[in-house]
Tab-separated table of C-alpha atoms in Angstrom:
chain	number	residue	atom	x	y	z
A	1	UNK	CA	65.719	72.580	-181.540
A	2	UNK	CA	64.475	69.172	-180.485
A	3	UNK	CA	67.521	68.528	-178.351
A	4	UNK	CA	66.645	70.567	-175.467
A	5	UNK	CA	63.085	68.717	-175.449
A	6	UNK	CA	65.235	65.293	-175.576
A	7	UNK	CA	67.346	66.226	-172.882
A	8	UNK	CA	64.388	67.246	-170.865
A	9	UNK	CA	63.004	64.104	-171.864
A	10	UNK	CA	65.630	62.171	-170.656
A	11	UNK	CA	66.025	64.046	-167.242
A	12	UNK	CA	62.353	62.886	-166.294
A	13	UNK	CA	62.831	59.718	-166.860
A	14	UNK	CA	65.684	59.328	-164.870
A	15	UNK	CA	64.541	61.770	-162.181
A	16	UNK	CA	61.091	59.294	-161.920
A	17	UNK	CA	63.191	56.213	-162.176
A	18	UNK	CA	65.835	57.166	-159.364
A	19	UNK	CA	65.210	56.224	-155.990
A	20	UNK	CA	63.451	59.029	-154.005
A	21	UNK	CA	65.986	62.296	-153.020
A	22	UNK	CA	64.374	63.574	-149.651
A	23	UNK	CA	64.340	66.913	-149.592
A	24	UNK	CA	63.805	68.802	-146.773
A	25	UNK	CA	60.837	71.077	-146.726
A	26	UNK	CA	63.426	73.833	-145.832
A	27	UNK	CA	65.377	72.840	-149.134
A	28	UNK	CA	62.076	72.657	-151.373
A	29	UNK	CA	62.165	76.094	-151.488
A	30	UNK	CA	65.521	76.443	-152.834
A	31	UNK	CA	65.350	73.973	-155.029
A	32	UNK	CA	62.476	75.194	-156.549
A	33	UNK	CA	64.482	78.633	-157.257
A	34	UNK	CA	67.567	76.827	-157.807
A	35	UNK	CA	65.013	75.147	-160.772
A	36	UNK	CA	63.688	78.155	-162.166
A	37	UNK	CA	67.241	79.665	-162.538
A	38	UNK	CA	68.456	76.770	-164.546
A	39	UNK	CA	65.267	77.057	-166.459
A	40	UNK	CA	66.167	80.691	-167.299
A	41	UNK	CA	70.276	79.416	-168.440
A	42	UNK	CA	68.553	77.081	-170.487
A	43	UNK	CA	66.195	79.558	-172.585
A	44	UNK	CA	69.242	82.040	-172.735
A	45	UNK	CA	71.378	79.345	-173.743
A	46	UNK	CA	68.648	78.474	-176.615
A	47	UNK	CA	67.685	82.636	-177.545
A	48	UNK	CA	72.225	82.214	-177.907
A	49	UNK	CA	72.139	79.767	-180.215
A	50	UNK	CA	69.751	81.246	-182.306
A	51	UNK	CA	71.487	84.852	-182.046
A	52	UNK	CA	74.788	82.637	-183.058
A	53	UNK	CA	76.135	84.287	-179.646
A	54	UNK	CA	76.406	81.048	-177.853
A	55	UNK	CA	79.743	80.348	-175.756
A	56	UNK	CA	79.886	77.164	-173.930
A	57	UNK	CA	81.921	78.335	-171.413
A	58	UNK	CA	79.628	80.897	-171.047
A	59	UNK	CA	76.604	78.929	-170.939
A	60	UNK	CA	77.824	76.417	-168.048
A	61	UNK	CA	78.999	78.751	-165.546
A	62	UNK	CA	76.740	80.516	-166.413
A	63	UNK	CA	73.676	77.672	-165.548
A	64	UNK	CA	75.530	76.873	-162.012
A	65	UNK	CA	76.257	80.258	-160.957
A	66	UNK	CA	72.545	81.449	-161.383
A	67	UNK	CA	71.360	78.209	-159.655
A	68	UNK	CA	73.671	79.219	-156.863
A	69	UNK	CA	73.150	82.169	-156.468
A	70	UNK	CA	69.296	81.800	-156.667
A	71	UNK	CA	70.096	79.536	-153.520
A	72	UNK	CA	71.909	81.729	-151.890
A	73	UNK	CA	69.648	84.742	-152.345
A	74	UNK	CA	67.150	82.464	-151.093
A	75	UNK	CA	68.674	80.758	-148.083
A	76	UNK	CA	69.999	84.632	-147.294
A	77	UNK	CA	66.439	85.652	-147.242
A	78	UNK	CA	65.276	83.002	-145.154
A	79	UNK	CA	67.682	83.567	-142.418
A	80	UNK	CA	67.288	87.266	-142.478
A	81	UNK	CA	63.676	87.233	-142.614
A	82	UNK	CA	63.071	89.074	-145.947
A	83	UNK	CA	61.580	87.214	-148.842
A	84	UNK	CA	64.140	87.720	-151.216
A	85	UNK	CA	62.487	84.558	-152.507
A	86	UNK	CA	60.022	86.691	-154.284
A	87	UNK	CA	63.025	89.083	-155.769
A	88	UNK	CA	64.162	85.478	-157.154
A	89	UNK	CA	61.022	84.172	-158.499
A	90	UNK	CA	60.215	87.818	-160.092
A	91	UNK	CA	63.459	88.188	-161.750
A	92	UNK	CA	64.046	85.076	-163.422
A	93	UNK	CA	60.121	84.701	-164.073
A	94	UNK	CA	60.845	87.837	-166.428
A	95	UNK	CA	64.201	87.090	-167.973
A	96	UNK	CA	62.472	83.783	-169.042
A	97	UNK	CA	59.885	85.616	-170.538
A	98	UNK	CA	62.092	88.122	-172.398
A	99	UNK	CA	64.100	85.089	-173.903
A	100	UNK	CA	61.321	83.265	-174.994
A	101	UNK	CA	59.763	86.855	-176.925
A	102	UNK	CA	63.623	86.978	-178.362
A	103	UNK	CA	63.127	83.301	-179.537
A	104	UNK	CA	59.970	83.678	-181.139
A	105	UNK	CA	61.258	87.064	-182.473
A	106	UNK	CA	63.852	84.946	-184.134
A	107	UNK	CA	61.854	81.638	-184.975
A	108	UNK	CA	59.633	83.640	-187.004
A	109	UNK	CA	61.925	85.780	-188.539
A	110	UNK	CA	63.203	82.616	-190.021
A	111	UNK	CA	60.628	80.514	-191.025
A	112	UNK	CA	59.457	82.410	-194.097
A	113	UNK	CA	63.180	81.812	-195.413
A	114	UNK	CA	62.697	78.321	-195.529
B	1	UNK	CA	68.453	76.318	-188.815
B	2	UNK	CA	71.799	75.163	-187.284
B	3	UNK	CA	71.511	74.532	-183.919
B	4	UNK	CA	75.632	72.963	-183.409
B	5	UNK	CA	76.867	75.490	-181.352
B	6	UNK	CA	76.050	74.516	-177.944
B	7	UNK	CA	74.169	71.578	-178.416
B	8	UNK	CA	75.381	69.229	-176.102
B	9	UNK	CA	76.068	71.642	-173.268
B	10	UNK	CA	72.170	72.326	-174.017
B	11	UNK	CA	71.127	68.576	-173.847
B	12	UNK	CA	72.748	68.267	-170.791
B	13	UNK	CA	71.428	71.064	-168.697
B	14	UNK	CA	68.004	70.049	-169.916
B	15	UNK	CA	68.574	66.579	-168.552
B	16	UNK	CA	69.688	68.252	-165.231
B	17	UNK	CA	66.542	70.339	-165.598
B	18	UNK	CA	64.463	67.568	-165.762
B	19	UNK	CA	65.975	65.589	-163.041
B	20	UNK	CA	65.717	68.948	-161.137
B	21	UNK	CA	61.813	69.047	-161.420
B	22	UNK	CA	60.890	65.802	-160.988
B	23	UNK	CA	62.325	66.040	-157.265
B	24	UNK	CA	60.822	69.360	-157.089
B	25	UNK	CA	57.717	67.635	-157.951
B	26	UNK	CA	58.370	64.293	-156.139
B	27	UNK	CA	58.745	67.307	-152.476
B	28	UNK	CA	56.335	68.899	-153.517
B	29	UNK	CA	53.765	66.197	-153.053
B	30	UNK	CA	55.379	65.476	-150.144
B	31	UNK	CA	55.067	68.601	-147.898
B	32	UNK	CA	51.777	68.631	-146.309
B	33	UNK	CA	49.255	71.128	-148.359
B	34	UNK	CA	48.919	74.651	-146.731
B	35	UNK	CA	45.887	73.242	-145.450
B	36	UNK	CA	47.393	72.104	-142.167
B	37	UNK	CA	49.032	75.470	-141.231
B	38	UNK	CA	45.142	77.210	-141.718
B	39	UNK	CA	43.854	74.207	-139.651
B	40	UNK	CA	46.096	75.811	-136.331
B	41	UNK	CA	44.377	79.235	-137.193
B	42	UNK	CA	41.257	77.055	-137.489
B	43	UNK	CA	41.441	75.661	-133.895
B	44	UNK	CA	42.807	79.047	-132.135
B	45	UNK	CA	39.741	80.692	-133.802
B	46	UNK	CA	37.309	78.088	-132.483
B	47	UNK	CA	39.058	78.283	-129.110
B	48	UNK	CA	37.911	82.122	-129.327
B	49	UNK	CA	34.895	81.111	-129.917
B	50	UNK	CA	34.499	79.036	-127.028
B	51	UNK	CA	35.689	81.419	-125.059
B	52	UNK	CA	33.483	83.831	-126.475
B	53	UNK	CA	30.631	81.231	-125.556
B	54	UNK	CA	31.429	80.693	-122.104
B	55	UNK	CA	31.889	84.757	-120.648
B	56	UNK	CA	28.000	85.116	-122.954
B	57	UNK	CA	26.438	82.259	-120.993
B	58	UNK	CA	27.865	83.604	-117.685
B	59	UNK	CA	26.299	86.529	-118.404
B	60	UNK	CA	22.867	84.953	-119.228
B	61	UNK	CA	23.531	83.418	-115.958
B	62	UNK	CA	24.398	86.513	-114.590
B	63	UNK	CA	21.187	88.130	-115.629
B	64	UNK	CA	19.079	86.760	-113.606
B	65	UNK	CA	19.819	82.753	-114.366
B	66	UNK	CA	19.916	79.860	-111.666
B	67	UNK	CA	22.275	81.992	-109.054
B	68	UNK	CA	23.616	78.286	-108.162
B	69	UNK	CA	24.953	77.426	-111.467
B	70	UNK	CA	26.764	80.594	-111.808
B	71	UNK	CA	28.536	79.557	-108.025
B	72	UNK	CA	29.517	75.950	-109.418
B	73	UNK	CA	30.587	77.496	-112.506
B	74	UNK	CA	32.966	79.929	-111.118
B	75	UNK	CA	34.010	77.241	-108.322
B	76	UNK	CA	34.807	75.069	-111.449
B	77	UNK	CA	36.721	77.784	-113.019
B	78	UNK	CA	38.706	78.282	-109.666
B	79	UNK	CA	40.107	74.885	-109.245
B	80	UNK	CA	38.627	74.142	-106.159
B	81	UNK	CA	36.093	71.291	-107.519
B	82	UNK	CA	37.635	67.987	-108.524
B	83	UNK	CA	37.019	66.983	-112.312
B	84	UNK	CA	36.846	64.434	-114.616
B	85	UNK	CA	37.123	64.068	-118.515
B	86	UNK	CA	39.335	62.866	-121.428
B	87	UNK	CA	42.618	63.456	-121.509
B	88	UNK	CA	46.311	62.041	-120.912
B	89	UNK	CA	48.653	61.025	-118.005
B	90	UNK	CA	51.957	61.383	-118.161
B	91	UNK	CA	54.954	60.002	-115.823
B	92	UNK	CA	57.873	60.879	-115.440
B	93	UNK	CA	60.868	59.749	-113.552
B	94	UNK	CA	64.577	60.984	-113.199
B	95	UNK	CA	66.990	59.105	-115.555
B	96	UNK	CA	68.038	55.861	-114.625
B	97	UNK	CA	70.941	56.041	-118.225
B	98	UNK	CA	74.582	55.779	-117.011
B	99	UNK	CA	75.681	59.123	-116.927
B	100	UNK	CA	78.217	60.141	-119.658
B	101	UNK	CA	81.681	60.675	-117.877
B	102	UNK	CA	82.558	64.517	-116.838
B	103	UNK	CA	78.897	65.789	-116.946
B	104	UNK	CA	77.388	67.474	-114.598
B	105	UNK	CA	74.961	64.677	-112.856
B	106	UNK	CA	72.505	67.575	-111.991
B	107	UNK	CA	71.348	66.865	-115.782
B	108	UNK	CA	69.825	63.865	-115.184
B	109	UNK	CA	67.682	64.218	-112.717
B	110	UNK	CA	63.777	66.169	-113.331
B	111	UNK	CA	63.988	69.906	-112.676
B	112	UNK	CA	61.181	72.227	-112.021
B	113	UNK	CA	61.947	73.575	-115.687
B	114	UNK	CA	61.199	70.280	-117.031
B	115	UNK	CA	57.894	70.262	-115.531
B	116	UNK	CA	57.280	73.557	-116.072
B	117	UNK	CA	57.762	72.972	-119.876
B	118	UNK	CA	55.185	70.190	-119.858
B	119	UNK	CA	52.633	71.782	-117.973
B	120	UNK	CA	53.008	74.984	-120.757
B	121	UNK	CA	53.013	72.418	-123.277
B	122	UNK	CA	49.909	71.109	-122.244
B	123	UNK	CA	48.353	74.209	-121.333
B	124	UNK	CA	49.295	75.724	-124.763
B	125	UNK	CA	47.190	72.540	-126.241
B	126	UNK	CA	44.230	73.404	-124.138
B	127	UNK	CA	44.631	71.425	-121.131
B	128	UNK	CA	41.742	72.470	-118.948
B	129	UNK	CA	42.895	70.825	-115.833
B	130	UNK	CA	45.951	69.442	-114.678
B	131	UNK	CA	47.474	68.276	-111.668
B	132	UNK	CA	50.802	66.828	-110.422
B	133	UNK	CA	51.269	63.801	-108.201
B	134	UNK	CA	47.380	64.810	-106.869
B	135	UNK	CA	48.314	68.735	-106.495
B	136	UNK	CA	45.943	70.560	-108.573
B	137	UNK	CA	47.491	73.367	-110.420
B	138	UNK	CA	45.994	76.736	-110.232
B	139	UNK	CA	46.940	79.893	-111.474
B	140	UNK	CA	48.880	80.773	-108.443
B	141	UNK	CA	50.435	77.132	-108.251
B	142	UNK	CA	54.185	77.456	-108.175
B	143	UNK	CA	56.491	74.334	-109.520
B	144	UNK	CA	59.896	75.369	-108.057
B	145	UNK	CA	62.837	73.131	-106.785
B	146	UNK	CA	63.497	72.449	-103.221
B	147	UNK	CA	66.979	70.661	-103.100
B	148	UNK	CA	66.056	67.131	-104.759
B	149	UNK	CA	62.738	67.318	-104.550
B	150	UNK	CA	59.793	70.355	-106.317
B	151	UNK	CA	57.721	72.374	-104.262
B	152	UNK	CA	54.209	72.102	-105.834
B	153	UNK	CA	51.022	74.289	-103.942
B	154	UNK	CA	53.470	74.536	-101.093
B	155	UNK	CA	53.896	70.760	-100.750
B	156	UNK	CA	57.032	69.115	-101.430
B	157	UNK	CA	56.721	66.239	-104.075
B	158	UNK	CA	59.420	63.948	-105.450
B	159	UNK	CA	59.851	61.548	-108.180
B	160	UNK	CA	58.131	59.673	-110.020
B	161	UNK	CA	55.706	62.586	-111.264
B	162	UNK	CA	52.389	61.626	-112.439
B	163	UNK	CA	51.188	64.402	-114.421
B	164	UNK	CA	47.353	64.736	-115.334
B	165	UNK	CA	45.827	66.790	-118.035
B	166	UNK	CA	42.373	66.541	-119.154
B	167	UNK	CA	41.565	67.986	-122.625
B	168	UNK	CA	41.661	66.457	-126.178
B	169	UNK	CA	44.191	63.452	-125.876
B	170	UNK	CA	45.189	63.761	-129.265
B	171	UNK	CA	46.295	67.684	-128.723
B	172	UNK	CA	47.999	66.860	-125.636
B	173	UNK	CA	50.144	63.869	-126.559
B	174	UNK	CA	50.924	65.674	-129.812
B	175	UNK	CA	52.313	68.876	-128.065
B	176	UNK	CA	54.452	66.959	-125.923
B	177	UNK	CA	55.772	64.433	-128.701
B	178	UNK	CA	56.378	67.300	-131.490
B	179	UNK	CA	59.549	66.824	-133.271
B	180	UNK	CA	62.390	69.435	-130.702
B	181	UNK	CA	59.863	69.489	-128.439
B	182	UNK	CA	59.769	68.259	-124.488
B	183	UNK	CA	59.927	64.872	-124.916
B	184	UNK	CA	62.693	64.672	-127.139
B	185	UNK	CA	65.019	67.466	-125.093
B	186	UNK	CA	64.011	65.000	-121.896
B	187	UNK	CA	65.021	61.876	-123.488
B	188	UNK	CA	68.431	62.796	-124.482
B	189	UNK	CA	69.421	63.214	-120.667
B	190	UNK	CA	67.623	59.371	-120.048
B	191	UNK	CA	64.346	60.831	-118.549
B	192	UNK	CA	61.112	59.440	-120.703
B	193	UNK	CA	58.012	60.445	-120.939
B	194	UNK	CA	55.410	57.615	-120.491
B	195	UNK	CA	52.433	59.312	-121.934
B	196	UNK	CA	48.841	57.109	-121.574
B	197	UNK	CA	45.446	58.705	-123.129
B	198	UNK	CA	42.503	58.249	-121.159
B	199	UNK	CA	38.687	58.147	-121.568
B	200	UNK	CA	37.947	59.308	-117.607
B	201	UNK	CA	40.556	60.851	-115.788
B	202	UNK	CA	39.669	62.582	-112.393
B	203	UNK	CA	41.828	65.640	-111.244
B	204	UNK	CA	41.446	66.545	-107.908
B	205	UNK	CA	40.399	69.576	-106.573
B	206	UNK	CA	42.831	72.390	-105.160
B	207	UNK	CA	42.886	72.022	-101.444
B	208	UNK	CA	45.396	74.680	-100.732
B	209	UNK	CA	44.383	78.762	-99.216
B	210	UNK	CA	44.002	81.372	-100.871
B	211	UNK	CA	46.146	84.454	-100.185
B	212	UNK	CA	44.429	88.092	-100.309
B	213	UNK	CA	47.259	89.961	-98.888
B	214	UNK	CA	48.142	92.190	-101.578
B	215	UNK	CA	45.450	92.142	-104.514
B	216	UNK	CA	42.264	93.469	-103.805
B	217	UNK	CA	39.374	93.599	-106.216
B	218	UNK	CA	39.465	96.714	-108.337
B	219	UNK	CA	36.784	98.770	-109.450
B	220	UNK	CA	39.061	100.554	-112.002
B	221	UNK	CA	39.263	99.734	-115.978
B	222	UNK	CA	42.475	97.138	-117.028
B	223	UNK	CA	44.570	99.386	-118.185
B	224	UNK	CA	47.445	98.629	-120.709
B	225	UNK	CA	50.507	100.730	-118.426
């Protein structure tokens, strides 16, 4: 369980050591998005591991497809005019919430077994 | 609790995740806060106000105030009193670049659409007065080419334009050198924008006619057909 809080660890540091990315303010928004879907891989990839479902395969195609396609959903909504942004933000907002209540589900199903 | 499964595939995509927000977060700072957008509803709402302002004190005027006022006033609002304020100059010249082989040379040179740009521009920023190479522009001023040279008020003017707008400087030189905007579209053809911001400029007054041919005053409502 602590290795996803190393990793995270680790990607701060190096994203506050390396030099500055610019990012457009057109791109903030999808990176943001693109952000939150990773965030939501990452918490399935974690509820997997604890449900002893977890495929790697799975997990990292899974991670850069649902970055892309956050993106794409995104940058489709910004060109059309629509703010699919929102259906992006919503969505993921609540499958990160449902993993997390699976994780806890299962944390605390095992703790007592200890 | 064994975690194997999947733990390096999860180390990594937390590293990416974390790499991920901290440029989220370093953008983030960067944008300007929402503040500035509300500041351009800010200064379109105090423009109203003005506005608002102005048509109320003609009407104190109106009712029964110093008749002479109220002419200057409205002689003031019709162009045809010179005046002096704040506000910027800007010249203008055709393009004196070596023109890129196989264009059309007609590119290079000012067009009434170039001017016509800057005096929107400027007007959009609140330009209360402007004139061109000493022509005052009124609302029926016309900018329109006549072979090489524009047609301004009826007279024919030619290069180098001097362009004068009195309002807030910082408005007007900031409409014309937005990022797209006029004076980067005119630059790519060779023709620059000298833009100069003054404390006292004087505009001169609109010496032309006035043409009643076809509009009469109407004592009917505006309405929207």
């Amino acid at each position: 369980m602590i290795y996803p809080i190393i990793g995270m660890a680790m990607g701060i540091c190096i994203g506050i050591i390396m030099p500055d990315l610019s990012v457009s303010p057109d791109m903030a928004k999808l990176l943001a998005t693109a952000l939150l879907a990773c965030l939501d891989s990452v918490f399935g990839g974690i509820r997997a591991t604890l449900n002893k479902n977890f495929n790697n395969r799975m997990f990292l195609v899974g991670f850069f497809s649902n970055a892309f396609m956050a993106a794409i959903f995104v940058f489709v909504g910004l060109r059309l005019g629509i703010d699919l942004y929102f259906v992006v933000l919503i969505t993921f907002g609540m499958r990160i919430f449902q993993n997390m209540a699976r994780i806890r589900r299962k944390l605390l199903v095992y703790k007592p077994e200890k | 609790m064994r975690v194997q499964e999947g733990k390096i595939a999860i180390t990594f995509a937390c590293v990416l995740l974390g790499i991920m927000l901290v440029t989220q977060y370093k953008a983030a700072q960067s944008v300007l806060p929402v503040t500035s957008q509300r500041a351009d509803e800010l200064i379109s709402k105090v423009r109203d106000l003005e506005a608002d302002n102005k048509s109320l004190k003609k009407q104190i005027s109106e009712l029964g105030g110093d008749k002479d006022t109220q002419l200057q006033e409205l002689r003031y609002d019709a162009g045809v009193l010179p005046v002096e304020g704040p506000g910027i100059i800007v010249t203008l010249d055709d393009s004196t670049q070596p023109k890129m082989q196989g264009t059309n040379p007609n590119l290079y040179i000012i067009h009434d659409e170039d001017l016509l740009r800057i005096v929107n521009e400027l007007r959009a920023a609140g330009a209360e007065a402007l004139s061109i190479n000493g022509q005052r522009l009124i609302g029926t001023s016309e900018i329109r080419c006549v072979g090489p040279n524009i047609n301004i008020n009826g007279k024919i003017l030619s290069p180098p334009f001097e362009i004068k707008a009195i309002g807030d400087m910082h408005s007007l030189s900031g409409a014309l050198n937005l990022r797209g905007g006029v004076k980067e579209s005119l630059k790519y053809w060779g023709i620059e924008l000298q833009i100069r911001k003054l404390e006292m400029i004087v505009v001169p007054a609109y010496e032309g006619a006035f043409r009643h041919e076809y509009a009469r005053i109407s004592k009917k409502e505006a309405d929207n057909s």
